[in-house]
Structure formats: C-alpha cells, structure tokens
Steps between C-alpha positions, in 0.01 A plus 500: 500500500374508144688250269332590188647825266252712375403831340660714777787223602837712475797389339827612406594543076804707518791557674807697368819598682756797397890584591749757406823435704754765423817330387303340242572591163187618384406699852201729421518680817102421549279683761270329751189534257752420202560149659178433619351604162749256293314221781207543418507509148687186567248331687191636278738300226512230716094427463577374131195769400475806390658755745393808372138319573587386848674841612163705396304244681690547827236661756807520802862604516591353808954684578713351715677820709842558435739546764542884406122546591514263822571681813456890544864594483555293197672721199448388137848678379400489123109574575170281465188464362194651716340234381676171407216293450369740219797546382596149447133491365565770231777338311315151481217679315272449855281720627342331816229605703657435820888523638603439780836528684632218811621574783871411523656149578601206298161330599359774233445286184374149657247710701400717227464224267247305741334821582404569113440113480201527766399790311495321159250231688276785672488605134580866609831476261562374172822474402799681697937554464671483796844637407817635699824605441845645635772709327714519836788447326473746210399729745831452720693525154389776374364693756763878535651410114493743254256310237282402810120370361190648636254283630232740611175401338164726577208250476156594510191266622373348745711301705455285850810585724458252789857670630819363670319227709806527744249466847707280737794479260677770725493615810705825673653295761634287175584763310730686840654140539669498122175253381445719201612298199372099414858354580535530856135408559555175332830459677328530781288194384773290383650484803203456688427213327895364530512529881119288511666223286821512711758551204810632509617812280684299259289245431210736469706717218551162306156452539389833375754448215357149380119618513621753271739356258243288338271889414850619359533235230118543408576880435816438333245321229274823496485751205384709749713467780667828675777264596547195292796357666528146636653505866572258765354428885821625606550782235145630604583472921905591487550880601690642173580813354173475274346289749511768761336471863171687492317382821576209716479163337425677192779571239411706188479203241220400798226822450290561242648710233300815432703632199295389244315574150210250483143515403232200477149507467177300497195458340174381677131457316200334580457165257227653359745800417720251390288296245385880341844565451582152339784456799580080425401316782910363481539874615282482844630473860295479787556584858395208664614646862606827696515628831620863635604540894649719667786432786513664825709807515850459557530506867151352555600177398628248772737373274690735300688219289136345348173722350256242541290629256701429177457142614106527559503679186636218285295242657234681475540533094588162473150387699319751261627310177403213656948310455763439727853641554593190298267581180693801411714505200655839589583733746621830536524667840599868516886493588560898656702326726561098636290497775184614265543170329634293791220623717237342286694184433519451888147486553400327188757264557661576146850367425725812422611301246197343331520387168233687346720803596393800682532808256389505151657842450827470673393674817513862591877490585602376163192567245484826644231655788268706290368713730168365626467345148710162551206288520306582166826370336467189738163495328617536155744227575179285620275499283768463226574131681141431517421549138859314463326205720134495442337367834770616727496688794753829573489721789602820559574613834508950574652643768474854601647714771671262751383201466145719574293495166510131336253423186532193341349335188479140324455515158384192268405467167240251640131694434335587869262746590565794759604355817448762771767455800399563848835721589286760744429189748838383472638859565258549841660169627833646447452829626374321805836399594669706824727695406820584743475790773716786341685759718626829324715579719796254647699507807678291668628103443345308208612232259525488127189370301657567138685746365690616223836730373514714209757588341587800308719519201760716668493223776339626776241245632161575755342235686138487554361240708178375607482450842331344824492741813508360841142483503464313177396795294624499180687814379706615223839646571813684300890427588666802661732665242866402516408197733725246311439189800153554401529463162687239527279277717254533186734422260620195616395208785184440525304822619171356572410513838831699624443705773575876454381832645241695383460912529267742327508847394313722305701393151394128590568194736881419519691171578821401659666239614488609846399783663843604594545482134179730451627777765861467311329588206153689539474589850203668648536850506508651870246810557640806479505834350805598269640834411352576168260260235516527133111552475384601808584768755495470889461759771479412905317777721582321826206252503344569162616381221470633107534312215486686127526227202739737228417428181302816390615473175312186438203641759628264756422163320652221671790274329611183683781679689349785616229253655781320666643817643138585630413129649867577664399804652210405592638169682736738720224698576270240657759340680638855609358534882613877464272541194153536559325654218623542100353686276552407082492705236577602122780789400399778286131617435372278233438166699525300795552168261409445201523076594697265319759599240368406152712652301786275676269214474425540152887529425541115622684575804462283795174577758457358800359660861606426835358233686315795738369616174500827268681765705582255716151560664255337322545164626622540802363342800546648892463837375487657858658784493289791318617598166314817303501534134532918450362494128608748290357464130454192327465192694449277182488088499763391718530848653134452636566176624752604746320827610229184550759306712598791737283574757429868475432686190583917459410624182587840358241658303700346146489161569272246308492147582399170282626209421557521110640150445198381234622829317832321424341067511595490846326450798566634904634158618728728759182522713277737333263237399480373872518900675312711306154340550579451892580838492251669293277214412406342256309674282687793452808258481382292236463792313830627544686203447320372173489862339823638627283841650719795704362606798595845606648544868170659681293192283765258671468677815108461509552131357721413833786435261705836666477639815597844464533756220719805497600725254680430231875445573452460874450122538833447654415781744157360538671174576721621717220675747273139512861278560503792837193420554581153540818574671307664762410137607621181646684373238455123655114618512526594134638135435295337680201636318580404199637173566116418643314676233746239265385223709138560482437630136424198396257392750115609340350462834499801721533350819685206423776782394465753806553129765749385229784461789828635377834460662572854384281645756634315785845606414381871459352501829855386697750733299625824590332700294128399628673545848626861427185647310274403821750655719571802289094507471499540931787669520339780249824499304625377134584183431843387446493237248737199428304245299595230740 
C-alpha cells in the first residue's frame, strides 16, 4: 500500500449538503435535482476556489437513485428527471463526459465514492460529483393539490443506468409471506439477535431506546435535520400515539424516516486536478481505507440476527488505513433501524455508548433517511470533522438493503496514496459459508426461529415467522387470519423456539399453535366436486369427466381463484375412483387460455398459484389418471403450459400455441421452460421460448406438441372420441402405464429403465381388472371394468 500522494492520488475538496423541510418558513418546495443542485454548488463552494472552474472541469456526474426510480413499481407522483445526473449537471454549469446512475441502497455514496477514487488513481477520471437527493416529503405534500409542481425533466445525453441492483434483495416466497417492505425484514433481525443474547422484551426495548437517544440529541443540533427533536430511551421504545407499533420491537420513533427534503453532494479530483485548480491543500481529504461486501441473502445466512459482512467490512477498512478501532475520532454507522448499528458494534466490540458517539448526522430515524443518499451526508459530516481536526480519523459506515450491501470509508486529512483493499478475497471467504437447507413448502410440527407482527394503523396485526421444520429446514411462514392465540404468542413471552404447527398452501406456509388450531381455522379442503364454480364449469358423463375454465371474456386467462377452483377440481378428480379420464378446455372460440391474467396483475391485485401449479396442473405430481387438453384457439403463455402438463393434446384447426412470456418480461417458470424442449426439443424450443414464435396446430402436431387435429370448433368432440378410446381400456392398465412411464422418465439408460422394478406392476398384475381382461380375452367377450 502506497503511502506517498501523488499526481493521480484522489482526494476530497468539497462537500455541500441541502434541506427544505416544509414547515419552515422559507419552504421552497424544491425538486430532487433542485436539492441536489443547491449541494453541489455547495460543495464546489466548499473547495475555497473558483466553482465555476471546478464544475467545467468535472469529467463524471456520478447520482445517487432516488427512491421514486428504485424498484419497478415505484411512482414519482410529481414526475422526474430522465436523467438526474445531467440534470443536476446542467444547473451547476457542468457538462461531464460521463454520468452514471447507482443502483439503489444506502451503501450508494460510500461505494460510489471509492469506485471514482480507484478511478482517479488508474487516471481514467479526473475530477467527478457524486450527488443525491430526495423530495419525499414535498412529494407526499403536494402530490393531488391544486398548485401541484411538475417535476418531469427530459434530459438528453449519454447516461450509464446500472438499474435497480435489487438481485437477492427479494425473493417471491418473501414477497407471498408479507416480506415486502424494510421493517419487517429488520424485525425479523432484531429479534433474532434478542433471542441469541437471551434478553427479555423489555429490556431489549430500553436497549433499543438508549442506542438511540444519544442519535436524537445529535439531530436535534442539525440545520438539516427532518426531525430535530431531542427524545428519551424510553420516549423512543414506549408504544404512544405518535410512537405507534410498526413491526415487532420496532416502534415508529425506531425506523428510519423517509419523509424527507435533503440533498448533499461531493466533490472528488485527482491532486494534480487539485493543484490546477488552486484547491488549498487545508481543503484535501483522503480516503485512507474502504471495503465493499456483500451479506448472504436473507435466509442464507445461519444467523439471521448478525450479517457478518458489515463486520469484515469495517475491519477490513480499518486494516487498509493501516489504525485501529481505537484511532478513530468519529463514527457514523447507518441507523435504518437498531440492529444495523448494534450488529456492527457486536462484532467490533463497540460500546453502544462510546464517547466518540456513533452518528454525526443524527441517524436516519431522527436526521431523516434520505433515500439511498444518507451516507454522502455522513460524508459531508466527515470530512467537515477532519478538516475541523487535522490528522484525525472518521469513518463512515453504508448499509444497503438488509443489512446486504455495506461500504465503508475512513477519511483523514493525513496525505496517503491509493490504498487498494482486497474486498473480492474477503467476499469468496464469506460466500463460502453454508448456508441453511430451505424448504418452500411446510407441514407439519416446527418451532419458531424469529419472527415478527405488524401492525396496521386500523389495528389489525399479521405475524410472519421464520421457522424450523421438523427436519431442520428453515422456512418462512404467515399467521392464519383471525388467529388471535397466535398472535399473541408473538406478541408477548418469549417466542423463540415455541413449538407450533406448520401447513402450506398455494398463498404461502401457515402457522398455528397447534394443529387442532390449524384445522379450526384453515382446514384442508376434502376432494370433491361442488354444484357450480365461479370460473369454471363441470360436466360428469359417467366415467369421463369435462372441465371448461369460463372466462371467455378475458380468453380464459387465469386469476388466483379461478386456479384454485381448477386445482380443486382437479384434486376430486384424481382421487375420484369413478373418474377415469377428464378432458380441459377453454369456452367460446377465441382461446383455450390465454395464461396468466396480466391485466389483474398489472392492477396490483394479489397472485399466487396453487401448490399443484397453474390450473392446478402444472405442478402436480402422481398425475395418473389421463387428462386431455381439447385446444380450441389460443393457447398463449400459461395456457400452453397446461396443454404441456396434460397428457394428450387435440387441437382444432384455430389453435396456435407459444409461450409469449418474454413478450410481456416474463418467463415460463409454470413448466414451459422444463416441457417444451422434452417435448419438442430443444432447438425448436429455444426458439420458441426466447422469441415468443406461434406454432400453428398441424406445425404442433408434426412437432409432437399435439396429438390430433380436427377441424376447427371440434376439439371437444375430438376429445371426447380419444377419452373413448381410452375408456375402451383397463382403466387400472391405463394407470399403471403412466405411473411407470413417471417412474422411468428420468432414467437415460434404456435398459436400466425397461428392469427399473416398479411396485405398480406387481399390483396391476393381482387386481381385478388384469384378472377380467384375460378372462374376457378367453371367454371372447367385453371386458367389464372396475379399476380395482
């Protein structure tokens, strides 16, 4: 590690922050680029040269991404820029060769900062502004009034999107189990973390409540400051009207506060840059260490109260400057939420009360969460000490996601060279670690790992707990609704390791109590066929069995309840012994099904499939009863999945078949990716599935995707002569056979398959039915078949 600055060393010059709270008297209802433009003309300021020099000498624009531009359902209710960067460039008098945009998460600033300081030393950049902003607040204020501001900027240029960076931030089974938002996530850390030190509830909260006390009185002390209020450890952990319950431990004085208007900014320049712009030396900070890890996602890591890589991360910084824990002069840790502080000070063995103080700012609870932009005000606040202290150390700790993303930098007036960190090593040891078996679905006894209840402003509360299954496998789980003894076990005791019972369903894993609690509440539905179905209709023709999904006004596109009725159906059919063949189709002319229902999707309503899959066929296992797909028109995404999953195909002369999904972003995860090139292999597959192609019903046909094709609007009749045709048979024979050919599709070698020795056949060859056919066979008469 170099110790020497030279030509190409970077350093900071300028740092500038901006606010524009809204009961303030002068509130200038700023945008996004509005605040982050009055930053950076702060921080050119802050060089002590000439700024109009400094801006035109900027070669990179480097934006933080506001939370309106973070995830793809965000809204920006007063508009934004199409390019902030630029933007923010414009009104400084910039015009850069390069901009870029982060990805989301509070790490953001740190790591863009140390990314354009390894630049600066590769000499590939010269100078660069990293700059972010928020105008949450002015958005929720005036968002629907009458004198409402627009936002919307057009921005030509280049610009280097490097998207949401949300990859293992999220996962569905999170996102069915209520894991959407940051709070329960973290409350699912918190007390994670409570049950492995063994405290109890109370003196937890009061712990929460001092950690954070100390960041309150720092804010209160802050121009800036969303909340400048002084409170108390037991102000901050007492449940009050203002102080509401958001997610257990976590009251609302306890979460970051996203309702801000805050900008800051920073400039970084080579020295060289620095001396040709006549920047004082008085003005300089270095970054003397860094380090950028990544934690394990959520459930991956084997203890959900710690992310080990925070920790590695600081030490790791602290090793690349070359100081201790104990040579710092200041700190400041991002603050979402307690356990992002108290997780770090655990394995650093940091006093939550240290004197030097934890926050600069005042924490994001207090000073305000600005977006994914917290930590560049951290960094304002940093160097500002450092130039305040010459010699002194300050580091700044960035946390993004939950507790996933974590930059860090230590900043010292002190001249040093580039000190490259060795953070990809570090991050293969880490990823190294085994991570816990997972099982999707749960059933059956299992104990509480962690868990968490939310609680609604109208009251209502949902539990979601992490969970153990019998087997060990970790799981994640919802409370049944209305199941108050439950909720209750959450709320109060000690949860952690409580035993309770476990059931899933195609909505997600629930828990109970007790399984007598869990058949009280959500018992298992018995097989059967009803009288009538909302979205489907059902006929019975003694052992046949015709099912027509009725939703031809939306060409049979499947919602959540219409796939329950059809995994319903379909579960009394296979367990129907009178039932030996069903047929599925589409009412109307236009399509068998169209797939999933993306105009419901795309209107937020809740999706979810049964656990046997789209149509409640797709995923099903022990399919051994025949089931033929009569095809009538489109068979589109979804829709060609199930005709996939049955295992006879008609086709009238109108149908087309493909699986659309990349048409729409989506892929066939119902089993069209897996099917199609079994069925038709791969090369026409591949072609079908990453250009969204149509084949016709006689191209299927010759393909091996359909069996037969009639003319058009005869597929049910066409259906109806091949389910005689199997009729004619032994309908235990007909089972049989495709219980074996099951078995024995997944063994490659021939042989090996045809000895493969199946219990199936031995029963076949003692029931009635093989007894009657060889008899009827002698006896030169029908059979009479029973399926016994």
């Amino acid at each position: 590690m170099g110790a020497e600055a030279d030509d190409r060393t970077p350093v900071l010059v300028g740092v500038g922050q901006s606010s524009d709270r809204i009961d303030d008297p002068g509130y200038r209802r700023l945008s996004a680029v509005g605040l982050a433009a009055e930053a950076a003309h702060a921080a050119l300021a802050d060089a002590h040269a000439d700024p109009v020099a400094l801006a035109a000498a900027l070669d990179t624009v480097a934006g933080v991404r506001q939370f309106e531009n973070s995830t793809p359902t965000a809204h920006a209710p007063l508009g934004r820029s199409t390019n902030y960067p630029r933007s923010v460039a414009a009104r400084i008098g910039a015009d850069p060769a390069r901009a870029v945009l982060e990805v989301a998460g509070g790490q953001a600033p740190q790591h863009l900062l140390t990314e354009l300081a390894a630049a600066i030393a590769a000499g590939t950049v010269a100078a660069a502004l990293v700059v972010g902003s928020e105008a949450i607040s002015t958005a929720r204020h005036l968002a629907g009034t009458d004198d409402a501001p627009d936002f919307t900027e057009t921005v030509d240029g280049q610009l280097d999107d490097r998207g949401f960076g949300l990859k293992g931030l999220t996962t569905r089974a999170q996102l069915a189990h209520g894991l959407a938002g940051a709070p329960p996530q973290y409350a699912l850390a918190e007390n994670a973390r409570r049950s492995r030190l063994g405290r109890g509830r109370g003196t937890y909260a009061t712990a929460m409540g001092e950690l954070f006390a100390p960041f309150t009185r720092v804010a209160a002390t802050n121009r800036h400051a969303a909340a400048p209020t002084a409170r108390g450890a037991a102000e901050l952990a007492t449940p009050s009207g203002p102080n509401r319950p958001i997610a257990d431990p976590y009251t609302r004085y306890l979460v970051a506060r996203d309702q801000v208007n805050q900008g800051a900014a920073a400039v970084i320049v080579s020295v060289a840059q620095a001396r040709r712009l006549g920047i004082a030396q008085d003005r300089w900070v270095y970054l003397h260490g860094h380090a950028d890890l990544r934690e394990r996602d959520l459930l991956d890591r084997p203890d959900l109260g710690v992310g080990p890589a925070s920790g590695a991360a600081v030490r790791h910084a602290l090793d690349v400057a070359g100081i201790g824990l104990d040579d710092l002069s200041t700190l400041d840790l991002y603050s979402c939420f307690p356990i992002a502080v108290s997780h770090v000070c655990d394995q650093l063995g940091l006093a939550p009360d240290d004197a030097r103080g934890l926050t600069l700012t005042g924490g994001l609870p207090f000073f305000g969460g600005a977006g994914n932009n917290y930590s560049l005000h951290a960094v304002a606040e940093t160097v500002a000490r450092a130039r305040a202290t010459p010699g002194s150390y300050g580091l700044v700790g960035a946390n993004g996601g939950v507790l996933s993303k974590y930059s860090v930098g230590i900043y010292s007036t002190t001249p040093t060279g580039w000190r490259p960190d060795r953070s990809a090593e570090i991050q293969a040891e880490l990823d190294a670690v085994p991570a816990p078996e997972q099982a999707t679905h749960a059933d059956g006894p299992a104990t509480v790992e962690t868990w968490t209840v939310l609680h609604g402003k109208g009251g209502d509360r949902t539990g979601i707990v992490v969970g153990r299954d019998a087997g060990g496998r970790r799981f994640l789980a919802r409370t049944v609704d209305g199941d108050t003894e439950t909720l209750d076990l959450l709320s109060g005791g000690e949860p952690a390791g409580a035993a309770v019972f476990a059931r899933s369903f195609g909505i997600g894993n629930r828990v109970t109590t007790t399984r007598e609690r869990m058949d009280e509440l959500a018992p298992r539905r018995a097989p059967g066929l009803r009288g009538s179905y909302e979205h489907v209709r059902v006929h019975r023709d003694g052992h046949l069995l015709e099912v027509t999904i009725d939703r031809p006004e939306v060409r049979n596109a499947l919602t959540p309840p219409a796939n329950d009725e059809l995994d319903e159906v379909f579960d009394a059919f296979f367990t129907d012994p009178d039932l030996w063949v069903a047929i599925l189709t589409g009412a109307g002319d236009q399509a068998f099904s169209a797939g999933n229902d993306l105009r419901a999707a795309a209107e937020g309503k809740p999706m979810w499939v049964p656990k046997n899959g789209f149509a409640g066929l797709t995923g099903r296992a022990g399919m051994t009863k025949p089931v033929i797909a009569a095809v009538n028109g489109f068979a589109m995404g979804g829709g060609c999945e199930i005709a996939m999953a049955c295992h006879l195909v008609v086709a009238d002369d109108t149908a087309r078949f493909a699986l659309s999904e990349v048409k729409v972003g989506l892929v066939a995860g119902a089993g069209g990716l897996v099917r199609l090139p079994r069925i038709v292999g791969p090369t026409l597959a591949t072609e079908m599935i990453l250009t969204g192609r149509r084949l016709s019903a006689a191209e299927a046909r010759d393909a091996g995707l359909v069996n037969r094709v009639v003319p058009a609007g005869t597929a049910l009749d066409g259906a109806r002569e091949l389910a005689l045709e199997i009729l004619d048979g032994s309908p235990t024979s007909v089972r049989t056979s495709l219980q074996i050919m099951t078995e024995t599709g997944g063994i490659a070698d021939t042989v090996e398959a045809v000895n493969h020795p199946s219990p199936a056949l031995d029963e076949l060859m003692v029931s009635a039915d093989a007894i009657e056919g060889v008899t009827a066979f002698a006896q030169k008469r029908r059979p009479v078949w029973r399926n016994r």
